[in-house]
Amino acid sequence: MSHREIKEILLREGSRVVPIRWEGRRLYLLDQRLLPGKEAWIAYDDPDRVVHAITSMVVRGAPAIGIAAAFGMVLAAFRLRKQSMETFKNDWHAVAKRMLGARPTAVNLKWAVHRLQAVITSGDDVSTISRCLEQEALAIWHEDVVANITMGRYGQALLPAGAGVLTHCNAGALATGGYGTALGVLRAAVSAGKGIKIFADETRPWLQGSRLTAWELLQDSISVTVIIDSAAGCLMHRGDIKAVIVGAYRIAANGDVANKIGTYSVAELAKANDIPFYVAAPVSTIDLDTPSGETIPVEERAPEEVTFFAGQTVAAPGAAALNPVFDVTPSSLVTAIITEKGVVRPPYIETLHALFH
Ligand code: MRU
């Protein structure tokens, strides 16, 4: 499967935005920090620069991070291919370690790098291994796109016709290999003629909702209404929002969901207003090795992301700030989890395990 073929699949589904390109042993990432103002691509041939692209949010969203990391590890193999087998493997694994540390909450990152590590272990010739790694990275990307389209079909059936649906952060094409998870479900509902009205939380402090979700939907001529994060409760209470759908950064074995900060508040509001709260995520986001949300490491980023915006101070100089970038929504608040293998409901400890058999 080539980059061009993956793009063709997405175009057939009406999804034009793809955040990643793989051309001639070079990785290109759409710089998501600059959207919607500027569409700029950055070229990478150094795996450590890919690590930096992940930590600095050039590429973000759990599945997109996994795919970028996989190609980063292919770049590492190309760079090291003139080494002896032993040095090749040692140096490659050292890069893998740095890649795994790029964003601690993202389980897809771990999952993708481990898939490539299995390829390294099974090969004994450097150039064959490098080619196999490239094929594996393309397979990870292709599988992600197919999974998103499939979960879109399952998930859209849950949304009532004409309903207002709220999403938080960006779980769309930009956060994945294309099409999106939560936004994939919304795309599928729009294609099915459901006549839904999409609301996007702006999602402080990086504004993934107002910058990225709104931009990518508008690229595909899908209408969207941006609201400030704190307007969600009011809109639910007055009946404008009838369902919530979000993505996930990591889902624990008991169904607890780590996702962008603010997701938990939206889930509590949904519960209080008797509105279903859906999570859409590929099976690669489910981490059966993490028993519950309590053991998911939550990334904290620099306080300046809260106190400054676009280089301007937005907090009183001298004020301290705290910036946890994910929260954990307990499984008791999750109505259903939409995956490419079907829709699962409580008790998640059983239904999530069943997806792996
Ligand atoms: O910090 P980000 O922008 O990488 O966080 C992204 C999210 O939390 C998404 O909701 C999640 O990764 C799902 S993406 C399909």
mmCIF file of C-alpha atoms and ligand atoms in Angstrom:
data_model
loop_
_atom_site.group_PDB
_atom_site.id
_atom_site.type_symbol
_atom_site.label_atom_id
_atom_site.label_comp_id
_atom_site.label_asym_id
_atom_site.label_seq_id
_atom_site.Cartn_x
_atom_site.Cartn_y
_atom_site.Cartn_z
ATOM 1 C CA MET A 1 0.000 0.000 0.000
ATOM 2 C CA SER A 2 1.508 3.350 -1.034
ATOM 3 C CA HIS A 3 0.869 6.851 0.247
ATOM 4 C CA ARG A 4 -1.051 7.596 -2.987
ATOM 5 C CA GLU A 5 -3.347 4.563 -2.571
ATOM 6 C CA ILE A 6 -4.148 5.532 1.037
ATOM 7 C CA LYS A 7 -5.008 9.049 -0.129
ATOM 8 C CA GLU A 8 -7.307 7.624 -2.829
ATOM 9 C CA ILE A 9 -9.244 5.594 -0.230
ATOM 10 C CA LEU A 10 -9.766 8.789 1.799
ATOM 11 C CA LEU A 11 -10.831 10.839 -1.201
ATOM 12 C CA ARG A 12 -13.470 8.230 -2.068
ATOM 13 C CA GLU A 13 -14.886 8.846 1.434
ATOM 14 C CA GLY A 14 -14.861 12.603 0.902
ATOM 15 C CA SER A 15 -12.029 13.208 3.396
ATOM 16 C CA ARG A 16 -9.362 15.487 1.926
ATOM 17 C CA VAL A 17 -7.139 16.325 4.879
ATOM 18 C CA VAL A 18 -4.179 13.989 5.489
ATOM 19 C CA PRO A 19 -1.610 15.178 8.068
ATOM 20 C CA ILE A 20 1.232 12.869 6.962
ATOM 21 C CA ARG A 21 3.081 12.224 3.668
ATOM 22 C CA TRP A 22 5.703 9.576 2.982
ATOM 23 C CA GLU A 23 7.707 10.291 -0.139
ATOM 24 C CA GLY A 24 10.976 8.776 -1.238
ATOM 25 C CA ARG A 25 12.208 7.913 2.233
ATOM 26 C CA ARG A 26 11.273 11.276 3.613
ATOM 27 C CA LEU A 27 8.481 11.977 6.096
ATOM 28 C CA TYR A 28 6.424 15.160 5.716
ATOM 29 C CA LEU A 29 4.224 16.427 8.541
ATOM 30 C CA LEU A 30 1.612 19.151 8.250
ATOM 31 C CA ASP A 31 2.550 21.648 10.969
ATOM 32 C CA GLN A 32 -0.628 21.626 13.080
ATOM 33 C CA ARG A 33 0.633 24.460 15.275
ATOM 34 C CA LEU A 34 0.115 26.885 12.392
ATOM 35 C CA LEU A 35 -3.384 25.856 11.300
ATOM 36 C CA PRO A 36 -5.774 27.292 10.279
ATOM 37 C CA GLY A 37 -3.690 30.351 9.370
ATOM 38 C CA LYS A 38 -1.033 28.572 7.350
ATOM 39 C CA GLU A 39 -0.674 25.172 5.658
ATOM 40 C CA ALA A 40 3.039 24.394 5.997
ATOM 41 C CA TRP A 41 4.716 21.007 5.633
ATOM 42 C CA ILE A 42 7.974 20.108 7.383
ATOM 43 C CA ALA A 43 10.279 17.454 5.854
ATOM 44 C CA TYR A 44 12.036 14.927 8.109
ATOM 45 C CA ASP A 45 14.893 12.543 7.438
ATOM 46 C CA ASP A 46 16.241 12.471 11.008
ATOM 47 C CA PRO A 47 14.301 10.315 13.533
ATOM 48 C CA ASP A 48 15.239 12.553 16.453
ATOM 49 C CA ARG A 49 13.600 15.473 14.703
ATOM 50 C CA VAL A 50 10.452 13.322 14.496
ATOM 51 C CA VAL A 51 10.670 12.841 18.290
ATOM 52 C CA HIS A 52 10.797 16.626 18.581
ATOM 53 C CA ALA A 53 7.870 17.014 16.141
ATOM 54 C CA ILE A 54 5.775 14.831 18.479
ATOM 55 C CA THR A 55 6.761 16.606 21.709
ATOM 56 C CA SER A 56 6.313 20.053 20.166
ATOM 57 C CA MET A 57 2.829 19.279 18.705
ATOM 58 C CA VAL A 58 3.708 19.573 14.994
ATOM 59 C CA VAL A 59 1.849 16.239 14.852
ATOM 60 C CA ARG A 60 -0.640 15.333 17.575
ATOM 61 C CA GLY A 61 -3.576 13.001 18.218
ATOM 62 C CA ALA A 62 -2.899 9.447 19.400
ATOM 63 C CA PRO A 63 -3.103 7.523 16.079
ATOM 64 C CA ALA A 64 -1.256 10.213 14.070
ATOM 65 C CA ILE A 65 1.533 10.188 16.660
ATOM 66 C CA GLY A 66 1.759 6.383 16.318
ATOM 67 C CA ILE A 67 2.024 6.592 12.518
ATOM 68 C CA ALA A 68 4.585 9.421 12.600
ATOM 69 C CA ALA A 69 6.638 7.469 15.160
ATOM 70 C CA ALA A 70 6.533 4.366 12.939
ATOM 71 C CA PHE A 71 7.919 6.349 9.985
ATOM 72 C CA GLY A 72 10.453 7.955 12.325
ATOM 73 C CA MET A 73 11.714 4.462 13.116
ATOM 74 C CA VAL A 74 11.916 3.676 9.380
ATOM 75 C CA LEU A 75 14.062 6.807 8.969
ATOM 76 C CA ALA A 76 16.278 5.531 11.797
ATOM 77 C CA ALA A 77 16.773 2.251 9.923
ATOM 78 C CA PHE A 78 17.693 4.028 6.663
ATOM 79 C CA ARG A 79 20.194 6.206 8.515
ATOM 80 C CA LEU A 80 21.819 3.221 10.227
ATOM 81 C CA ARG A 81 21.768 0.801 7.290
ATOM 82 C CA LYS A 82 25.528 0.970 6.620
ATOM 83 C CA GLN A 83 26.322 -0.219 10.171
ATOM 84 C CA SER A 84 27.052 -3.780 11.217
ATOM 85 C CA MET A 85 24.002 -5.776 12.257
ATOM 86 C CA GLU A 86 24.851 -5.458 15.962
ATOM 87 C CA THR A 87 25.436 -1.689 15.879
ATOM 88 C CA PHE A 88 22.343 -1.262 13.688
ATOM 89 C CA LYS A 89 20.105 -3.036 16.211
ATOM 90 C CA ASN A 90 21.622 -1.337 19.278
ATOM 91 C CA ASP A 91 21.398 2.156 17.791
ATOM 92 C CA TRP A 92 17.909 1.552 16.387
ATOM 93 C CA HIS A 93 16.621 0.433 19.800
ATOM 94 C CA ALA A 94 18.202 3.532 21.394
ATOM 95 C CA VAL A 95 16.198 5.739 18.998
ATOM 96 C CA ALA A 96 13.075 3.655 19.776
ATOM 97 C CA LYS A 97 13.541 4.457 23.465
ATOM 98 C CA ARG A 98 13.699 8.190 22.761
ATOM 99 C CA MET A 99 10.639 7.897 20.497
ATOM 100 C CA LEU A 100 8.661 6.076 23.221
ATOM 101 C CA GLY A 101 9.342 8.924 25.651
ATOM 102 C CA ALA A 102 8.004 11.625 23.310
ATOM 103 C CA ARG A 103 4.469 11.738 24.801
ATOM 104 C CA PRO A 104 3.831 9.464 27.785
ATOM 105 C CA THR A 105 0.025 9.193 27.686
ATOM 106 C CA ALA A 106 -0.242 8.024 24.055
ATOM 107 C CA VAL A 107 -0.585 4.253 23.901
ATOM 108 C CA ASN A 108 -0.623 4.162 20.083
ATOM 109 C CA LEU A 109 2.950 5.425 20.174
ATOM 110 C CA LYS A 110 4.008 2.420 22.255
ATOM 111 C CA TRP A 111 1.898 0.064 20.129
ATOM 112 C CA ALA A 112 3.361 1.289 16.820
ATOM 113 C CA VAL A 113 6.990 1.245 18.002
ATOM 114 C CA HIS A 114 6.517 -2.261 19.440
ATOM 115 C CA ARG A 115 5.160 -3.449 16.081
ATOM 116 C CA LEU A 116 8.312 -2.206 14.397
ATOM 117 C CA GLN A 117 10.486 -3.694 17.136
ATOM 118 C CA ALA A 118 8.993 -7.112 16.308
ATOM 119 C CA VAL A 119 10.141 -6.653 12.685
ATOM 120 C CA ILE A 120 13.687 -5.844 13.833
ATOM 121 C CA THR A 121 13.792 -8.916 16.045
ATOM 122 C CA SER A 122 12.717 -11.269 13.257
ATOM 123 C CA GLY A 123 15.210 -10.051 10.590
ATOM 124 C CA ASP A 124 18.919 -10.719 10.118
ATOM 125 C CA ASP A 125 19.840 -8.566 7.121
ATOM 126 C CA VAL A 126 19.890 -4.761 7.431
ATOM 127 C CA SER A 127 18.503 -3.810 4.018
ATOM 128 C CA THR A 128 15.712 -6.426 4.148
ATOM 129 C CA ILE A 129 14.809 -5.225 7.651
ATOM 130 C CA SER A 130 14.671 -1.592 6.454
ATOM 131 C CA ARG A 131 12.299 -2.499 3.599
ATOM 132 C CA CYS A 132 10.113 -4.602 5.947
ATOM 133 C CA LEU A 133 9.965 -1.710 8.439
ATOM 134 C CA GLU A 134 8.764 0.613 5.687
ATOM 135 C CA GLN A 135 6.048 -1.888 4.701
ATOM 136 C CA GLU A 136 5.008 -2.232 8.355
ATOM 137 C CA ALA A 137 4.728 1.554 8.827
ATOM 138 C CA LEU A 138 2.591 1.830 5.675
ATOM 139 C CA ALA A 139 0.451 -1.077 6.937
ATOM 140 C CA ILE A 140 -0.082 0.692 10.300
ATOM 141 C CA TRP A 141 -1.219 3.812 8.430
ATOM 142 C CA HIS A 142 -3.491 1.912 6.029
ATOM 143 C CA GLU A 143 -5.057 -0.129 8.876
ATOM 144 C CA ASP A 144 -5.740 3.075 10.803
ATOM 145 C CA VAL A 145 -7.599 4.628 7.854
ATOM 146 C CA VAL A 146 -9.667 1.473 7.266
ATOM 147 C CA ALA A 147 -10.435 1.257 11.025
ATOM 148 C CA ASN A 148 -11.635 4.875 11.066
ATOM 149 C CA ILE A 149 -13.942 4.386 8.090
ATOM 150 C CA THR A 150 -15.336 1.194 9.654
ATOM 151 C CA MET A 151 -15.961 2.756 13.068
ATOM 152 C CA GLY A 152 -17.638 5.674 11.302
ATOM 153 C CA ARG A 153 -20.186 3.269 9.835
ATOM 154 C CA TYR A 154 -20.856 1.597 13.196
ATOM 155 C CA GLY A 155 -20.965 4.845 15.133
ATOM 156 C CA GLN A 156 -23.208 6.934 12.893
ATOM 157 C CA ALA A 157 -26.081 4.505 13.559
ATOM 158 C CA LEU A 158 -26.062 5.654 17.212
ATOM 159 C CA LEU A 159 -26.687 9.322 16.410
ATOM 160 C CA PRO A 160 -30.290 10.506 16.200
ATOM 161 C CA ALA A 161 -31.321 12.314 12.982
ATOM 162 C CA GLY A 162 -31.276 16.084 13.306
ATOM 163 C CA ALA A 163 -29.444 15.995 16.653
ATOM 164 C CA GLY A 164 -26.907 18.513 17.901
ATOM 165 C CA VAL A 165 -23.705 16.559 18.650
ATOM 166 C CA LEU A 166 -20.794 17.928 20.675
ATOM 167 C CA THR A 167 -17.169 16.906 20.187
ATOM 168 C CA HIS A 168 -14.120 17.936 22.208
ATOM 169 C CA CYS A 169 -10.528 18.496 21.007
ATOM 170 C CA ASN A 170 -9.686 17.165 17.537
ATOM 171 C CA ALA A 171 -10.224 13.459 16.934
ATOM 172 C CA GLY A 172 -10.359 13.898 13.194
ATOM 173 C CA ALA A 173 -8.277 13.374 10.075
ATOM 174 C CA LEU A 174 -5.563 15.570 11.585
ATOM 175 C CA ALA A 175 -5.291 13.340 14.666
ATOM 176 C CA THR A 176 -5.118 10.081 12.694
ATOM 177 C CA GLY A 177 -3.917 8.693 9.376
ATOM 178 C CA GLY A 178 -7.026 10.309 7.866
ATOM 179 C CA TYR A 179 -10.851 10.474 8.239
ATOM 180 C CA GLY A 180 -10.731 10.502 12.047
ATOM 181 C CA THR A 181 -12.304 8.577 14.917
ATOM 182 C CA ALA A 182 -14.960 10.774 16.578
ATOM 183 C CA LEU A 183 -15.005 13.068 13.545
ATOM 184 C CA GLY A 184 -15.121 9.957 11.337
ATOM 185 C CA VAL A 185 -18.402 9.035 13.006
ATOM 186 C CA LEU A 186 -19.687 12.575 12.436
ATOM 187 C CA ARG A 187 -18.545 12.495 8.771
ATOM 188 C CA ALA A 188 -20.356 9.184 8.293
ATOM 189 C CA ALA A 189 -23.522 10.607 9.891
ATOM 190 C CA VAL A 190 -23.379 13.613 7.556
ATOM 191 C CA SER A 191 -22.856 11.316 4.521
ATOM 192 C CA ALA A 192 -25.815 9.193 5.646
ATOM 193 C CA GLY A 193 -27.980 12.336 5.491
ATOM 194 C CA LYS A 194 -28.652 12.408 9.219
ATOM 195 C CA GLY A 195 -28.837 16.216 9.261
ATOM 196 C CA ILE A 196 -26.842 16.496 12.496
ATOM 197 C CA LYS A 197 -25.496 19.816 13.783
ATOM 198 C CA ILE A 198 -21.872 19.587 14.917
ATOM 199 C CA PHE A 199 -20.653 21.625 17.896
ATOM 200 C CA ALA A 200 -16.908 21.801 18.588
ATOM 201 C CA ASP A 201 -15.533 22.809 21.984
ATOM 202 C CA GLU A 202 -12.705 25.247 21.375
ATOM 203 C CA THR A 203 -10.434 23.170 23.701
ATOM 204 C CA ARG A 204 -8.093 25.365 25.692
ATOM 205 C CA PRO A 205 -5.154 25.860 25.672
ATOM 206 C CA TRP A 206 -4.100 24.596 22.192
ATOM 207 C CA LEU A 207 -7.535 25.205 20.634
ATOM 208 C CA GLN A 208 -7.631 21.879 18.804
ATOM 209 C CA GLY A 209 -11.420 22.305 18.501
ATOM 210 C CA SER A 210 -11.680 25.831 17.125
ATOM 211 C CA ARG A 211 -8.477 25.676 15.041
ATOM 212 C CA LEU A 212 -8.259 22.062 13.858
ATOM 213 C CA THR A 213 -11.693 20.393 14.076
ATOM 214 C CA ALA A 214 -13.390 23.417 12.527
ATOM 215 C CA TRP A 215 -10.721 23.746 9.804
ATOM 216 C CA GLU A 216 -10.732 20.123 8.693
ATOM 217 C CA LEU A 217 -14.539 19.853 8.617
ATOM 218 C CA LEU A 218 -14.797 23.034 6.574
ATOM 219 C CA GLN A 219 -12.198 21.656 4.125
ATOM 220 C CA ASP A 220 -14.776 18.948 3.382
ATOM 221 C CA SER A 221 -17.704 21.412 3.339
ATOM 222 C CA ILE A 222 -19.149 20.116 6.635
ATOM 223 C CA SER A 223 -20.688 22.856 8.794
ATOM 224 C CA VAL A 224 -19.497 23.271 12.352
ATOM 225 C CA THR A 225 -20.288 25.614 15.226
ATOM 226 C CA VAL A 226 -17.504 26.437 17.685
ATOM 227 C CA ILE A 227 -18.391 27.043 21.337
ATOM 228 C CA ILE A 228 -16.190 28.014 24.262
ATOM 229 C CA ASP A 229 -15.507 25.040 26.535
ATOM 230 C CA SER A 230 -17.638 26.425 29.343
ATOM 231 C CA ALA A 231 -20.739 26.786 27.097
ATOM 232 C CA ALA A 232 -21.228 23.005 26.827
ATOM 233 C CA GLY A 233 -23.397 22.661 29.961
ATOM 234 C CA CYS A 234 -25.682 25.514 28.977
ATOM 235 C CA LEU A 235 -26.254 24.069 25.476
ATOM 236 C CA MET A 236 -26.963 20.607 26.853
ATOM 237 C CA HIS A 237 -29.371 21.987 29.438
ATOM 238 C CA ARG A 238 -31.394 23.896 26.874
ATOM 239 C CA GLY A 239 -31.591 20.861 24.542
ATOM 240 C CA ASP A 240 -29.270 21.976 21.734
ATOM 241 C CA ILE A 241 -26.934 19.001 22.276
ATOM 242 C CA LYS A 242 -28.369 15.470 22.221
ATOM 243 C CA ALA A 243 -25.157 13.415 22.144
ATOM 244 C CA VAL A 244 -21.429 13.761 22.805
ATOM 245 C CA ILE A 245 -18.697 11.960 20.887
ATOM 246 C CA VAL A 246 -14.976 12.176 21.612
ATOM 247 C CA GLY A 247 -11.795 10.279 20.753
ATOM 248 C CA ALA A 248 -9.407 8.658 23.223
ATOM 249 C CA TYR A 249 -5.709 8.897 23.976
ATOM 250 C CA ARG A 250 -5.706 5.633 25.901
ATOM 251 C CA ILE A 251 -8.473 3.316 27.100
ATOM 252 C CA ALA A 252 -7.738 1.175 30.166
ATOM 253 C CA ALA A 253 -8.893 -2.449 30.479
ATOM 254 C CA ASN A 254 -11.853 -1.397 32.672
ATOM 255 C CA GLY A 255 -13.058 1.192 30.120
ATOM 256 C CA ASP A 256 -11.667 4.333 31.790
ATOM 257 C CA VAL A 257 -10.800 6.803 29.037
ATOM 258 C CA ALA A 258 -7.823 9.182 29.016
ATOM 259 C CA ASN A 259 -8.419 12.014 26.586
ATOM 260 C CA LYS A 260 -7.837 15.733 26.143
ATOM 261 C CA ILE A 261 -8.287 17.791 29.300
ATOM 262 C CA GLY A 262 -11.927 18.817 29.623
ATOM 263 C CA THR A 263 -13.323 15.501 28.377
ATOM 264 C CA TYR A 264 -14.162 14.404 31.917
ATOM 265 C CA SER A 265 -16.116 17.632 32.582
ATOM 266 C CA VAL A 266 -18.095 17.121 29.362
ATOM 267 C CA ALA A 267 -18.849 13.509 30.383
ATOM 268 C CA GLU A 268 -20.158 14.630 33.797
ATOM 269 C CA LEU A 269 -22.301 17.273 32.112
ATOM 270 C CA ALA A 270 -23.656 14.681 29.682
ATOM 271 C CA LYS A 271 -24.575 12.407 32.572
ATOM 272 C CA ALA A 272 -26.270 15.267 34.472
ATOM 273 C CA ASN A 273 -28.306 16.126 31.378
ATOM 274 C CA ASP A 274 -29.129 12.497 30.486
ATOM 275 C CA ILE A 275 -27.238 12.667 27.184
ATOM 276 C CA PRO A 276 -25.264 9.696 25.771
ATOM 277 C CA PHE A 277 -21.476 10.048 25.916
ATOM 278 C CA TYR A 278 -19.699 8.037 23.184
ATOM 279 C CA VAL A 279 -15.995 7.358 22.693
ATOM 280 C CA ALA A 280 -14.672 6.373 19.250
ATOM 281 C CA ALA A 281 -11.224 4.767 19.107
ATOM 282 C CA PRO A 282 -9.374 2.031 17.258
ATOM 283 C CA VAL A 283 -8.520 -1.157 19.122
ATOM 284 C CA SER A 284 -4.872 0.037 19.105
ATOM 285 C CA THR A 285 -5.887 2.712 21.659
ATOM 286 C CA ILE A 286 -7.122 0.069 24.127
ATOM 287 C CA ASP A 287 -4.393 -0.888 26.582
ATOM 288 C CA LEU A 288 -5.271 -4.099 28.401
ATOM 289 C CA ASP A 289 -1.957 -3.819 30.291
ATOM 290 C CA THR A 290 -3.341 -0.733 32.053
ATOM 291 C CA PRO A 291 -5.989 -2.031 34.477
ATOM 292 C CA SER A 292 -7.682 1.322 35.173
ATOM 293 C CA GLY A 293 -7.339 5.040 34.575
ATOM 294 C CA GLU A 294 -5.536 5.467 37.893
ATOM 295 C CA THR A 295 -2.294 4.131 36.426
ATOM 296 C CA ILE A 296 -2.375 6.110 33.168
ATOM 297 C CA PRO A 297 0.470 8.658 33.242
ATOM 298 C CA VAL A 298 -0.968 12.109 32.608
ATOM 299 C CA GLU A 299 1.320 14.472 30.710
ATOM 300 C CA GLU A 300 1.779 17.946 32.167
ATOM 301 C CA ARG A 301 3.051 20.618 29.839
ATOM 302 C CA ALA A 302 4.608 24.021 30.404
ATOM 303 C CA PRO A 303 2.516 26.566 32.390
ATOM 304 C CA GLU A 304 3.263 29.122 29.666
ATOM 305 C CA GLU A 305 0.801 27.249 27.405
ATOM 306 C CA VAL A 306 -1.873 28.549 29.814
ATOM 307 C CA THR A 307 -0.514 31.973 30.646
ATOM 308 C CA PHE A 308 0.431 32.955 27.080
ATOM 309 C CA PHE A 309 -1.376 32.703 23.778
ATOM 310 C CA ALA A 310 0.323 33.349 20.421
ATOM 311 C CA GLY A 311 3.171 35.056 22.242
ATOM 312 C CA GLN A 312 0.855 37.400 24.194
ATOM 313 C CA THR A 313 0.310 37.103 27.939
ATOM 314 C CA VAL A 314 -3.305 36.222 28.841
ATOM 315 C CA ALA A 315 -2.790 35.835 32.604
ATOM 316 C CA ALA A 316 -1.682 38.371 35.168
ATOM 317 C CA PRO A 317 2.137 38.418 35.151
ATOM 318 C CA GLY A 318 3.379 36.408 38.133
ATOM 319 C CA ALA A 319 0.307 34.117 38.328
ATOM 320 C CA ALA A 320 1.175 30.429 38.611
ATOM 321 C CA ALA A 321 -0.498 27.998 36.210
ATOM 322 C CA LEU A 322 -1.049 24.260 36.124
ATOM 323 C CA ASN A 323 -1.313 22.480 32.784
ATOM 324 C CA PRO A 324 -2.354 18.801 32.881
ATOM 325 C CA VAL A 325 -3.176 18.076 29.231
ATOM 326 C CA PHE A 326 -5.296 14.949 29.662
ATOM 327 C CA ASP A 327 -7.913 13.754 32.112
ATOM 328 C CA VAL A 328 -9.482 10.381 32.806
ATOM 329 C CA THR A 329 -13.200 9.828 32.349
ATOM 330 C CA PRO A 330 -14.385 6.920 34.501
ATOM 331 C CA SER A 331 -16.019 4.119 32.520
ATOM 332 C CA SER A 332 -19.257 4.634 34.479
ATOM 333 C CA LEU A 333 -19.811 7.818 32.428
ATOM 334 C CA VAL A 334 -19.168 6.161 29.047
ATOM 335 C CA THR A 335 -22.346 5.035 27.262
ATOM 336 C CA ALA A 336 -20.510 3.020 24.569
ATOM 337 C CA ILE A 337 -17.098 2.686 22.934
ATOM 338 C CA ILE A 338 -17.107 2.576 19.134
ATOM 339 C CA THR A 339 -14.260 0.553 17.591
ATOM 340 C CA GLU A 340 -13.561 -0.921 14.157
ATOM 341 C CA LYS A 341 -14.563 -4.291 15.604
ATOM 342 C CA GLY A 342 -17.987 -3.072 16.715
ATOM 343 C CA VAL A 343 -19.681 -1.031 19.443
ATOM 344 C CA VAL A 344 -19.027 -2.194 22.984
ATOM 345 C CA ARG A 345 -20.978 -1.357 26.119
ATOM 346 C CA PRO A 346 -20.522 -2.030 29.853
ATOM 347 C CA PRO A 347 -19.306 -4.146 31.535
ATOM 348 C CA TYR A 348 -16.149 -2.976 29.712
ATOM 349 C CA ILE A 349 -13.869 -5.279 31.667
ATOM 350 C CA GLU A 350 -15.534 -8.105 29.711
ATOM 351 C CA THR A 351 -16.515 -6.465 26.424
ATOM 352 C CA LEU A 352 -13.130 -4.823 25.791
ATOM 353 C CA HIS A 353 -11.276 -8.088 26.455
ATOM 354 C CA ALA A 354 -13.602 -9.878 24.027
ATOM 355 C CA LEU A 355 -12.399 -7.567 21.210
ATOM 356 C CA PHE A 356 -8.970 -9.181 21.405
ATOM 357 C CA HIS A 357 -10.199 -12.757 20.907
HETATM 358 O O1 MRU B 1 -2.664 16.805 22.869
HETATM 359 P P1 MRU B 1 -3.308 16.213 21.653
HETATM 360 O O2 MRU B 1 -3.842 17.230 20.703
HETATM 361 O O3 MRU B 1 -2.396 15.206 20.982
HETATM 362 O O4 MRU B 1 -4.554 15.404 22.206
HETATM 363 C C1 MRU B 1 -5.397 14.725 21.314
HETATM 364 C C2 MRU B 1 -6.552 14.064 21.935
HETATM 365 O O5 MRU B 1 -6.711 14.052 23.136
HETATM 366 C C3 MRU B 1 -7.492 13.344 21.017
HETATM 367 O O6 MRU B 1 -8.803 13.481 21.458
HETATM 368 C C4 MRU B 1 -7.135 11.856 20.985
HETATM 369 O O7 MRU B 1 -5.796 11.678 20.673
HETATM 370 C C5 MRU B 1 -7.953 11.128 19.996
HETATM 371 S S1 MRU B 1 -7.363 11.381 18.386
HETATM 372 C C6 MRU B 1 -8.160 10.350 17.334
#
